[in-house]
Short mmCIF file of C-alpha atoms and ligand atoms in Angstrom, two decimals:
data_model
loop_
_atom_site.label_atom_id
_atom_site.label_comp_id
_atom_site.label_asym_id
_atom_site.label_seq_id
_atom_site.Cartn_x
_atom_site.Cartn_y
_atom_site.Cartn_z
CA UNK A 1 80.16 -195.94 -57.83
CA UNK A 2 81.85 -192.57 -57.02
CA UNK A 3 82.59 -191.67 -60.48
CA UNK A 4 82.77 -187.78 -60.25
CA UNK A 5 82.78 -187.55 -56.95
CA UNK A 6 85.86 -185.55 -55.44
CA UNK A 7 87.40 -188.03 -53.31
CA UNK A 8 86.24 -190.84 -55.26
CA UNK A 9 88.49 -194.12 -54.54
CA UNK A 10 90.32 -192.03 -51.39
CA UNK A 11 89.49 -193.65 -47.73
CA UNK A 12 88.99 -191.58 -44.44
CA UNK A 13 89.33 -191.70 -40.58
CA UNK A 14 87.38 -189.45 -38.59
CA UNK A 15 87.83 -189.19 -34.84
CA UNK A 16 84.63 -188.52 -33.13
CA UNK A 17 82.83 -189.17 -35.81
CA UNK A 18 79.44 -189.96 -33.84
CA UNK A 19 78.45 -186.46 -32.93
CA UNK A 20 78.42 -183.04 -34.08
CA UNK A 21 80.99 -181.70 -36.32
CA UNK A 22 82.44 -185.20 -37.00
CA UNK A 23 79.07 -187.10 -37.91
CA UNK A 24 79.01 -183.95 -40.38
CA UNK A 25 82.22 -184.29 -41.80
CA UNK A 26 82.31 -188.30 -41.86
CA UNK A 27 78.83 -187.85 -43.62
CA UNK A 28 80.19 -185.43 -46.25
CA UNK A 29 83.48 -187.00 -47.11
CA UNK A 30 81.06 -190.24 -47.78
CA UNK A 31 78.90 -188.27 -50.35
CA UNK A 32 82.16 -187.15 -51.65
CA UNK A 33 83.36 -190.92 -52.55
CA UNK A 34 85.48 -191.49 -49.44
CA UNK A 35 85.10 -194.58 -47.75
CA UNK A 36 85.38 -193.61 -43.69
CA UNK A 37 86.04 -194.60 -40.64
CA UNK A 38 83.64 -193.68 -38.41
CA UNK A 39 85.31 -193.52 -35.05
CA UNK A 40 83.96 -193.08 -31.58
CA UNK A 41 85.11 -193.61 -28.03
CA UNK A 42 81.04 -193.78 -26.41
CA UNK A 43 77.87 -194.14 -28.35
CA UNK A 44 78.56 -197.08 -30.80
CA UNK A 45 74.54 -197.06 -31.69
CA UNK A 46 74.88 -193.50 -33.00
CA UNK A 47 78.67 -194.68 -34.64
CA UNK A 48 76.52 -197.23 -36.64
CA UNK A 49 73.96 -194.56 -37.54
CA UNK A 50 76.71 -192.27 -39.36
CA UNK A 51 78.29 -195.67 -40.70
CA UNK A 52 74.34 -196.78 -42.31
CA UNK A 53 73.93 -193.01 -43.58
CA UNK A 54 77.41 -193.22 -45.58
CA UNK A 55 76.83 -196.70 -46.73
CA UNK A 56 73.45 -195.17 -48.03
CA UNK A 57 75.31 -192.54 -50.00
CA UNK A 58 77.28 -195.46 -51.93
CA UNK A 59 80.28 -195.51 -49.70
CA UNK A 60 81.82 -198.02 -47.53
CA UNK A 61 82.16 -197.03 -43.45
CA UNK A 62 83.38 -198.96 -40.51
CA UNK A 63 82.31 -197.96 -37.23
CA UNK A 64 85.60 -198.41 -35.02
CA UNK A 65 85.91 -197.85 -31.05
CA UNK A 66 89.02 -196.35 -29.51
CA UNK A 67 90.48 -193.59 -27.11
CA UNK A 68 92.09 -191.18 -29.47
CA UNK A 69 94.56 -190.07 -26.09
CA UNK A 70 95.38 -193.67 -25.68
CA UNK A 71 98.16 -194.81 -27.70
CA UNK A 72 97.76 -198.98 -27.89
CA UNK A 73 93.80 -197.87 -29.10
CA UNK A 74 94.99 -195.16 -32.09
CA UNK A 75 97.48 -197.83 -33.11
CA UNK A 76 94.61 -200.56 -33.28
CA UNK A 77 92.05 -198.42 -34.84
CA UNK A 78 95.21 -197.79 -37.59
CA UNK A 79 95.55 -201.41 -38.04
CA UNK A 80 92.14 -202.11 -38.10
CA UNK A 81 91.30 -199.11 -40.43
CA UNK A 82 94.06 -200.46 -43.35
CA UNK A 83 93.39 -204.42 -43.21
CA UNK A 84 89.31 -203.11 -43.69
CA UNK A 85 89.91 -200.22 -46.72
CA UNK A 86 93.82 -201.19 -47.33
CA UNK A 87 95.19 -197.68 -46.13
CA UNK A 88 94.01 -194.49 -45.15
CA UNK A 89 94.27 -191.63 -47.56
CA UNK A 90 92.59 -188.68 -45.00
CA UNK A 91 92.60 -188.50 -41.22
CA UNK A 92 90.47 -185.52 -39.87
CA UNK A 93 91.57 -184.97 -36.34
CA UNK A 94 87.75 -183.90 -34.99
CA UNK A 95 87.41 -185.51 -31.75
CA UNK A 96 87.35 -182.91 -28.69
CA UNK A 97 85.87 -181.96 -25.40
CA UNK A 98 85.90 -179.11 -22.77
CA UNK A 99 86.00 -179.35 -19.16
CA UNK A 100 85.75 -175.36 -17.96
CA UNK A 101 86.92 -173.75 -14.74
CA UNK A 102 88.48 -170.66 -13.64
CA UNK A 103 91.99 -171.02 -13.60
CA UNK A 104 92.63 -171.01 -9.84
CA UNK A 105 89.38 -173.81 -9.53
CA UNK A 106 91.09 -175.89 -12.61
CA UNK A 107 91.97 -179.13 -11.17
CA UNK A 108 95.31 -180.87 -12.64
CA UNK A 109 92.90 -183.57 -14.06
CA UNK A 110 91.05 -181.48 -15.76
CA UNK A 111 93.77 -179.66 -17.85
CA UNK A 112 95.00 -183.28 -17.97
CA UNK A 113 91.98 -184.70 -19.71
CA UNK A 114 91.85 -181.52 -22.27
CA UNK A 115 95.48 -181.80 -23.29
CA UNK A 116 95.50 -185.72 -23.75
CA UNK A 117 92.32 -185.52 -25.94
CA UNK A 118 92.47 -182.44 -27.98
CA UNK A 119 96.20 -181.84 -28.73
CA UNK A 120 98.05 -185.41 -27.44
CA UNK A 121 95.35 -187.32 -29.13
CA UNK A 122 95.89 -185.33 -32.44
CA UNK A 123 99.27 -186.24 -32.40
CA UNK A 124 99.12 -189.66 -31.99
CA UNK A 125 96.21 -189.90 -34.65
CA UNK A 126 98.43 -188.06 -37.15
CA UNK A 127 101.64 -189.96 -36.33
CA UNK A 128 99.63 -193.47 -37.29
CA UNK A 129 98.54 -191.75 -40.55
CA UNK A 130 101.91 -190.10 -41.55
CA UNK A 131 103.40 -193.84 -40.87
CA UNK A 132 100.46 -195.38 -43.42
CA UNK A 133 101.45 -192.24 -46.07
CA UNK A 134 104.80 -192.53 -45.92
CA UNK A 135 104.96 -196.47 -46.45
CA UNK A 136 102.66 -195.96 -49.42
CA UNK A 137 103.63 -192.49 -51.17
CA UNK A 138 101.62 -190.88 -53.57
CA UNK A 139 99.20 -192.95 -55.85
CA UNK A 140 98.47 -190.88 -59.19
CA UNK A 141 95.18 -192.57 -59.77
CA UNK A 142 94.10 -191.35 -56.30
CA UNK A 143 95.43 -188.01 -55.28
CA UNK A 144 98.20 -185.86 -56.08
CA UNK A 145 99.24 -185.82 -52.43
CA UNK A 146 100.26 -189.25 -50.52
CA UNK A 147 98.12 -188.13 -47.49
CA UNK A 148 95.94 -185.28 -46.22
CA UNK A 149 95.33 -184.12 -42.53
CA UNK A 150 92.52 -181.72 -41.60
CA UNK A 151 92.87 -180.83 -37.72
CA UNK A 152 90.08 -179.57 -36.19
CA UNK A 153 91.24 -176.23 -33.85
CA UNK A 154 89.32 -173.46 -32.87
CA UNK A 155 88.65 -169.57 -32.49
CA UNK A 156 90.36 -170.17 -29.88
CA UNK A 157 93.31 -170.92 -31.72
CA UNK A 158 94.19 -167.27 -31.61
CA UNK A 159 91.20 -166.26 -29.30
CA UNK A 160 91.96 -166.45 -25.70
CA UNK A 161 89.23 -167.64 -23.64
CA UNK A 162 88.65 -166.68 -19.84
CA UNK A 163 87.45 -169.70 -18.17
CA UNK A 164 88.65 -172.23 -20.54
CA UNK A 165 92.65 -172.26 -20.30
CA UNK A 166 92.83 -176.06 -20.83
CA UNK A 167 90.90 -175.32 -24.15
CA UNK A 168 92.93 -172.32 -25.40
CA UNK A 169 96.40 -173.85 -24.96
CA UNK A 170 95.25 -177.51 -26.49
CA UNK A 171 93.67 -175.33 -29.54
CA UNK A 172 96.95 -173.00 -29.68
CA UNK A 173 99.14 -176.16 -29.66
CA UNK A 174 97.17 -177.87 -32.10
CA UNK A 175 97.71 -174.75 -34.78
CA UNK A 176 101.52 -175.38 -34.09
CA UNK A 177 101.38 -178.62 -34.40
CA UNK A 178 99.69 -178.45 -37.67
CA UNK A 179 101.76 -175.85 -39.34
CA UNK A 180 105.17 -177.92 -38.21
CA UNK A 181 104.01 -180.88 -39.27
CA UNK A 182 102.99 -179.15 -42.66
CA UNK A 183 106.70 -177.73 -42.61
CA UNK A 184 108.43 -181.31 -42.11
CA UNK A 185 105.48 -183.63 -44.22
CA UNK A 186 105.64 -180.99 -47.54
CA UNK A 187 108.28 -183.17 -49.12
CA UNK A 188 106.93 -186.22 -48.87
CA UNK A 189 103.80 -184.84 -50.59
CA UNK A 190 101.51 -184.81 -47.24
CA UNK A 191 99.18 -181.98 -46.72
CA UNK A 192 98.19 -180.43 -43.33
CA UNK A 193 95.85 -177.82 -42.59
CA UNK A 194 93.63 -176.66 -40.20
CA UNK A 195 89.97 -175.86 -39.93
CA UNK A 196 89.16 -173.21 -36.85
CA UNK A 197 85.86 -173.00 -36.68
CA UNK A 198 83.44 -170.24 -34.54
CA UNK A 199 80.17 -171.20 -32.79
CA UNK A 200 79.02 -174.34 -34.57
CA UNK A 201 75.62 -175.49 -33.28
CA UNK A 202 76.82 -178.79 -31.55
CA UNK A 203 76.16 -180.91 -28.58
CA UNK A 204 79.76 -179.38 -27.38
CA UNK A 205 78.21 -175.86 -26.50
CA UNK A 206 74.07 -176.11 -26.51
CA UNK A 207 74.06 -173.69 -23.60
CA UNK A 208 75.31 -171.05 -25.92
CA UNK A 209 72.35 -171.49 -28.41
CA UNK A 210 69.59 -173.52 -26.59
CA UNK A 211 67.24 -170.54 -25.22
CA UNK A 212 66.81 -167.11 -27.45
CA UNK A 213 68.68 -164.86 -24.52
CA UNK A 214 71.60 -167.40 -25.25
CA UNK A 215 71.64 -167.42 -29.48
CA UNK A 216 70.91 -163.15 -28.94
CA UNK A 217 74.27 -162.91 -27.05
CA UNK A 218 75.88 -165.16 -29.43
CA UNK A 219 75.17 -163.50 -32.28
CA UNK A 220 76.56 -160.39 -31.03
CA UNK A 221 79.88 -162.16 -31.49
CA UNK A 222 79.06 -163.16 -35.13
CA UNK A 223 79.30 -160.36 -38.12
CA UNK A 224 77.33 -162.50 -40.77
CA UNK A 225 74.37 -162.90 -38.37
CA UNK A 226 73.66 -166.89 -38.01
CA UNK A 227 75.18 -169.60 -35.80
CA UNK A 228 77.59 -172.32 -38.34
CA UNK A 229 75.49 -175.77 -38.58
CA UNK A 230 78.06 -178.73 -38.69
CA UNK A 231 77.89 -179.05 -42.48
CA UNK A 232 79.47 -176.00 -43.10
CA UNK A 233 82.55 -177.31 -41.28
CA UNK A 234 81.69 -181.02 -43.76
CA UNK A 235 81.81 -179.02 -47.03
CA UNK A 236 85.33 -176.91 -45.87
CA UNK A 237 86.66 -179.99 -44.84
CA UNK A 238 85.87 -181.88 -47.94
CA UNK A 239 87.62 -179.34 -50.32
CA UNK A 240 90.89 -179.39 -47.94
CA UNK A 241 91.24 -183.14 -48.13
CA UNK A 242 90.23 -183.16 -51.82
CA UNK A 243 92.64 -181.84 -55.10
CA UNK A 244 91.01 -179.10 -55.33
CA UNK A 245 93.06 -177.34 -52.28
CA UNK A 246 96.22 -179.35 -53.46
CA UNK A 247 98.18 -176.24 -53.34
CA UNK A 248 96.98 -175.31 -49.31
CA UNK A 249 99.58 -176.46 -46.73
CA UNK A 250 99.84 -175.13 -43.43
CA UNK A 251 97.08 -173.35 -43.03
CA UNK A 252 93.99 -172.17 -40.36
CA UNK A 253 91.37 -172.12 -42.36
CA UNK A 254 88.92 -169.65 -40.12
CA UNK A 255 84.92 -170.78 -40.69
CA UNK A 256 83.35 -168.57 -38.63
CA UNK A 257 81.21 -166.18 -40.28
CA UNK A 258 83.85 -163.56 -39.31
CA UNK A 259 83.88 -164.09 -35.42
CA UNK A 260 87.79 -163.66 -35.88
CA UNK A 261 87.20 -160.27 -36.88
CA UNK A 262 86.67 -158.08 -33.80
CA UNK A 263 82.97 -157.89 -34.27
CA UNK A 264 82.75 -155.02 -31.24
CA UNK A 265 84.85 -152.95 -33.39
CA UNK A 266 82.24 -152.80 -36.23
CA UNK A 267 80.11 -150.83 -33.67
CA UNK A 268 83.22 -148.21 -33.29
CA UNK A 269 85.33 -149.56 -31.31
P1 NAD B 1 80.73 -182.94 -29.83
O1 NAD B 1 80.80 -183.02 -28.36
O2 NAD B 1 79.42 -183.04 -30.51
O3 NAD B 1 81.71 -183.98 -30.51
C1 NAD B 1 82.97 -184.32 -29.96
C2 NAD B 1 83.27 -185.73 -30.36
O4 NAD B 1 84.58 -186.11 -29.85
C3 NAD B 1 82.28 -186.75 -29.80
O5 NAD B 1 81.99 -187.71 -30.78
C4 NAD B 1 83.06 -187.37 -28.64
O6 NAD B 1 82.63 -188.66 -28.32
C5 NAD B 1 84.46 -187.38 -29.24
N1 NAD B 1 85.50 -187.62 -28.27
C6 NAD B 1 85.75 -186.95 -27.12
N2 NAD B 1 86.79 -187.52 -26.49
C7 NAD B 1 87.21 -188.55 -27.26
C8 NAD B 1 88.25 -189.50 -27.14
N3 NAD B 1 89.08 -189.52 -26.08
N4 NAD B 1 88.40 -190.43 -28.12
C9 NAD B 1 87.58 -190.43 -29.20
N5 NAD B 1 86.58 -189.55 -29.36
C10 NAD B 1 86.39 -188.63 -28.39
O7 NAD B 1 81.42 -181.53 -30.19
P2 NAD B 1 81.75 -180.86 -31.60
O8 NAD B 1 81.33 -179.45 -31.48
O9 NAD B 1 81.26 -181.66 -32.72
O10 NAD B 1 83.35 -180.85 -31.54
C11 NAD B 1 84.15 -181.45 -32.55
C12 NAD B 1 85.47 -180.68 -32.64
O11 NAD B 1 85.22 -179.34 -33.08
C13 NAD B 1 86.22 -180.55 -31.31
O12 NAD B 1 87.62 -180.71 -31.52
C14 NAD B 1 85.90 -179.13 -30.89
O13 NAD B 1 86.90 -178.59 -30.04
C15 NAD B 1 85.87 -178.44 -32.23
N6 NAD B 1 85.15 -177.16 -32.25
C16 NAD B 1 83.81 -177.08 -32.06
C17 NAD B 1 83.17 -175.85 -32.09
C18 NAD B 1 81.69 -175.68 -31.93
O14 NAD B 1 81.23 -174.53 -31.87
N7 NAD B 1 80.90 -176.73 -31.84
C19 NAD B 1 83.93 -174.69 -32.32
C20 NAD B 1 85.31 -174.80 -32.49
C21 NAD B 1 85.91 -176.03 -32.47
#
């Protein structure tokens, strides 16, 4: 089993693995040899659908509930993660949500419940995994690194975003969190990058692609002409938590079929 196979032998956490971009990823770093983690916080039916499709692609999975912004549930989905696989070699940081509103409308829970998910959540996700690296350093047989960390930002890392403030400034923080981490983890042979991605077709924005008005003023935003699907985000992600990108630290890694590159100014400006 997994001979060949680019993460071969390595084992994976996913956060929000049950949807989207996360049932994507989990899915891919399975075909890649990873056994994963397949977390969710709602929706344990579609959890154990990922977990069946991995275990179908000759991997191990384990379907685990928690909160990512709760800290006793991160630190038991840790536990449980290491006495199932023995430790965790890759966390991807996916799990996110949006809850829009003009500024002056945005209610205190609202940027609350953005924050604790999408940037306090990372951080506690990636403090249980820098705890499992650390105690067990690098493994030759396994990786060159002792631990990898693929965040999941945004665009809107560097794109600001009327209407969505809460988003933004989680997705901003996130990129700084990532590249500090990066800074401090380097020596200890941890990796941490991000992946930003643009309009991925997902449950997270079907407005923006669900009638043909919608997808024809989306498109306007995208130079190469087609909305991502989720496993262009799974293949990106397995090459940053794989060898191959062994020399990548710190970085956004923008998949967004150039929606980062002021797209009006291609018509003149
Ligand atoms: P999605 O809604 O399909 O998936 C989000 C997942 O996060 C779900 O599984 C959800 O249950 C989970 N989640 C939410 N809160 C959670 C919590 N507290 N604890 C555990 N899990 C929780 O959306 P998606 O598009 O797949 O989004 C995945 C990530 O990609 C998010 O971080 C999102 O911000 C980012 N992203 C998406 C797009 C896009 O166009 N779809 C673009 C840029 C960034």
């Amino acid at each position: 089993m997994g001979q060949g196979k680019p993460l071969a032998g390595q084992k994976a956490l996913v956060t929000g693995a049950n949807s989207g971009i996360g049932k994507a990823v989990a899915i891919a770093l399975g075909e890649a040899g990873a056994d994963v983690v397949v977390n969710y916080r709602d929706g344990e039916d579609k959890a154990v659908e990922v977990a069946d499709q991995i275990v179908r692609s000759g991997s191990r999975a384990l379907a685990v509930r928690a909160d990512i912004s709760v800290e006793s549930e991160v630190s038991d989905m840790f536990r449980r993660a290491i006495e199932h696989f023995g430790t965790v070699d890759i966390l991807v940081n996916n799990a996110g949500l949006q809850s829009d509103a003009p500024v002056d409308q945005m209610s205190l829970a609202q940027w609350n419940k953005v924050i604790s998910v999408n940037l306090t959540g990372q951080f506690l996700c990636a403090r249980e995994a820098v705890r499992e690296f650390k105690r067990r350093g690098v493994v030759p047989s396994v990786s060159r690194a002792a631990g990898k960390i693929v965040c999941m930002s945004s665009v809107h890392d560097r794109i600001p975003w009327a209407g969505h403030a809460n988003y933004a400034a989680s997705k901003g923080g996130v990129m700084l969190l990532m590249k500090t981490l990066a800074q401090e983890l380097a020596p200890f042979k941890i990796r941490v990058n991000s992946i930003s991605p643009g309009a991925i077709r997902t449950p997270i924005n079907t407005s923006a692609w669900s009638t043909q008005e919608a997808l024809a003023s989306l498109l306007t935003l995208i130079p190469y002409g087609r909305i991502g699907e989720p496993e262009d985000i799974g293949k990106a992600t397995v090459w940053l938590a794989s060898d191959d990108s062994d020399y990548v630290n710190g970085i956004s890694l923008y998949v967004d079929g150039g929606m980062t590159l002021y797209p009006e100014f291609a018509r003149g400006g």
